Phi, psi and omega in degrees: 000130184277156178296324181297325179294318178298315180296320179297317181296318180295322178296320178296320178296320179297318179298319178297318181292319181294332178297338180251020187295341181285349181239042177308132180089353180290149178291349178291337181278124182271155183304324183295329175299316180296317183292319178295322177292320175303320182296337178291346178274355174291148176272124181288170191301317184290320180290329181299321180295324177295321179296319180297321180289340183259022184273030182287344180232069185296336180297337179294339179297320179291323177296318178295320180298317178299319179295317178297319180301315182293330177294339177270359180096005179256162175228161177295332177295325180295332181291340178300333183282355182274353177053061195277143164251122188248126187229132174229183181145172177266315183233130173091002182291326178293317178296319178300315179297319180296316176300312184299313181300316184289324176300311183289327175296323180293341176272006173096010181269148175275116190252148166246148183214119178245124182217171177203157353278178173273158180264307183246305183244139181298335180296343179298336183291336184239110187240144172241126182050043174083352183248140175304141179300147183293164183298321181293316178295316180301314182296314181299309184289328178302309185289333175298311182288313181298319181299318180293321179290318180292322180296329184261000189290328181297329179280355182232041175068020179076013185279145171228149180292149175290171189311304184291322177300315181299314182295327177295315177298317179300318179299314178302316180299313181299313184295322178291317180293323183273359173054055177288156177282332179202161177228126173266118186245118176269130177296146177284287178227131175078242182172301185304315185245012175292146186293341175290346185278014168284350174300126183268320190226071171291161178276332178199150180238152179221147176232116178280189186303136181259148177200187183268116178198156180052048187294331180294336182259318190260344185112164189253016176230158180295330179292316179296319180293318178299322179299316179296314182296321179292355179292350179274352178297142180229151179302132176077004183253122178300146180224143180231150174217159173274175177299131184237163169305143187303319179299323178290321181297322179301315181293317181298319178295319177298317180297321178296318179295326180298332180279351181117157184293345181276009177246082181288141175247122182241148177262132184290146176285173174292151183299325181297337182293342181279343191296328181291340178259326189245350187084178182300137177254127178247126183261144176276359178248126181284160176108134180298328182294342179287345180297318179291324177297319179294320178297317177298318180297321179297318179294318181295312183291321179295316180296317178301315183297317181292318184284322189280318188207346186227063178301126179076004182285172180278130179241130179230108176294149181295134183284328180233113182258126188294163182295139172262111190306141176083001179237110181050045184258139179240129178233136180244129176231095180062235182280355182255133173241125182254127176252112187247127175208124184279030180304134181215017170231168182298315182293317180290329178290321177297320177296321178298315179300314180300317179296313184297315181303316181289314183294316180295322179298321178297317180293322183292331178295336180259005182286150182274356182188197181298145182243133174261137178252133181230135172258128171245117193224145164204152176222152185234172175065209184268013184295148182277083183293328179299318179293322178294320179297325178300323178294333185274342184303318181296353178285351175059060177281146174279330177221143169244117185247135183235140176204157177283170179278054176246121188295318179205155185279342182291157185289352182270024184310135182298132184296330180297336185261357183288141180219113181267001185288348179213143182284156178299320180299317179295323180295317180291322177298320179297322178297318179294323176297319179296321178298315180295323178297319179297318181297325178292324182275339185264153179277350182273169185282180181290165187249195184241161184243181179292168183310137177072009174259154184291142175274134182273347182176073188296340183274350183261163181295125184260127176232009179232145179218142175245131178239156184279348181203168183293317183298317180295323177294315181297319182291324178293318180297318185287331181051044176078006185261005174246109186297330179295315180289327181295336181278352183296139178260003181291146179282126181256133179294141180293149176245161181301147177299328179294326176292319178300318181295321181295339182283003180303324179300321179290319181293328184273347182288145176292323178218157177235125178252125186239118172266124181244115188202176179106338184198132174294331178292322175297312179301318179297321178296323177294313181297329178301320180286334180273338183268094183286348181262355188294332182260007182269000000 
């Protein structure tokens, strides 16, 4: 599917929506109209590069965000009423927020939760009491906010907020309208200049594990990244962090001192340290790295509870915290077991590998026969996918499968999954680069490509395959053994007969274990195909 086709479809959707602009908020407007219009706020690939080159004054982003907020009728002062918990970090901030929200919900509070990115439906980013807002609420509130911005844009040079800015404003609007008791807000990128940082008075701030990511925006050293993350500290607001590299801790402490002595920065204890007060804690998220996220969540929720309404009250962290989709998640469909983790940094990928090796071994001990292992991988942005793939080689996969974050090749692609920030051509090129990186790290020979693509070595043992979309990759891996995928009516591009023949190992295996990682967007695209109720 070409980028021009996607842009054309989105433009048509916008025209359709504008034709009904006089009835913003009307039940006549369907959710898909709102989502297609939302997609027009994405920055396309060519314009995005211009924006990146012009980031010499990042502080102007917060000024612009405040102006957009005021155009919708909100003020930064109004956000004080949301009783916010503000969380940033490189790895684990989403899981920390999920833990925090559920702990406080278990104490009887009505919670709001804003996170990114979404996996299947864009509504997942804005949650009330742990659940994505319903389609009717999303549609109503979307047109309320979009209508006010569109009505005022001529007086402001025709400007509209970009995709993430708009969704942040929408989340604030929803939480205020729905009168939540508190809002857990996850930072998008960085902290200091992230658009969520217009928040003036959070009740408590948290920083999860730090690492190297988004270097073009945040800097290429742990110190620079820590400086950005510490930008969410506010005077008089308690702040917590997990154990960090010493260079990062020095910067975080300096940032805390810069806000004044009334902003203490504390390091969370080990999760086991809580047991003498709370008893054993069982987490719904697998992986040793989740322990620090859970400890941070306990500190954030306890501090919020003590400061906001219950000084000296009894605090009980939830003993069983439910799964946060796409993070150390396991799904079983017949003979296939899918291990999903959106790891996309070196540290998170190593944690993913550790989790997968242990989890897959447990499943294999109970298998009725031979098990085939398959890696389904994609990475986006400037991330070092070659280095991440090197970490995955010791998992001993029988196949490494690569595809772009395109859910399906058919023209009916779900609007929630559309991404104009990168061209289709660039995505496919990245997949081929990933394939070559795997071949360099692997002892096996080069692989084969999709139909009509050149073969790099047909006489050698092939263990890599590139597909044009997620659905075609999933169907090839499943070989008809996943009933959910077999029911799909989407048209799948033909693959070479040699690729079909190579799948004999998959067909003959008693079970197939598939690790899906490298990108949360990839994981979301997979879950979209497994969630038969998501489009209802």
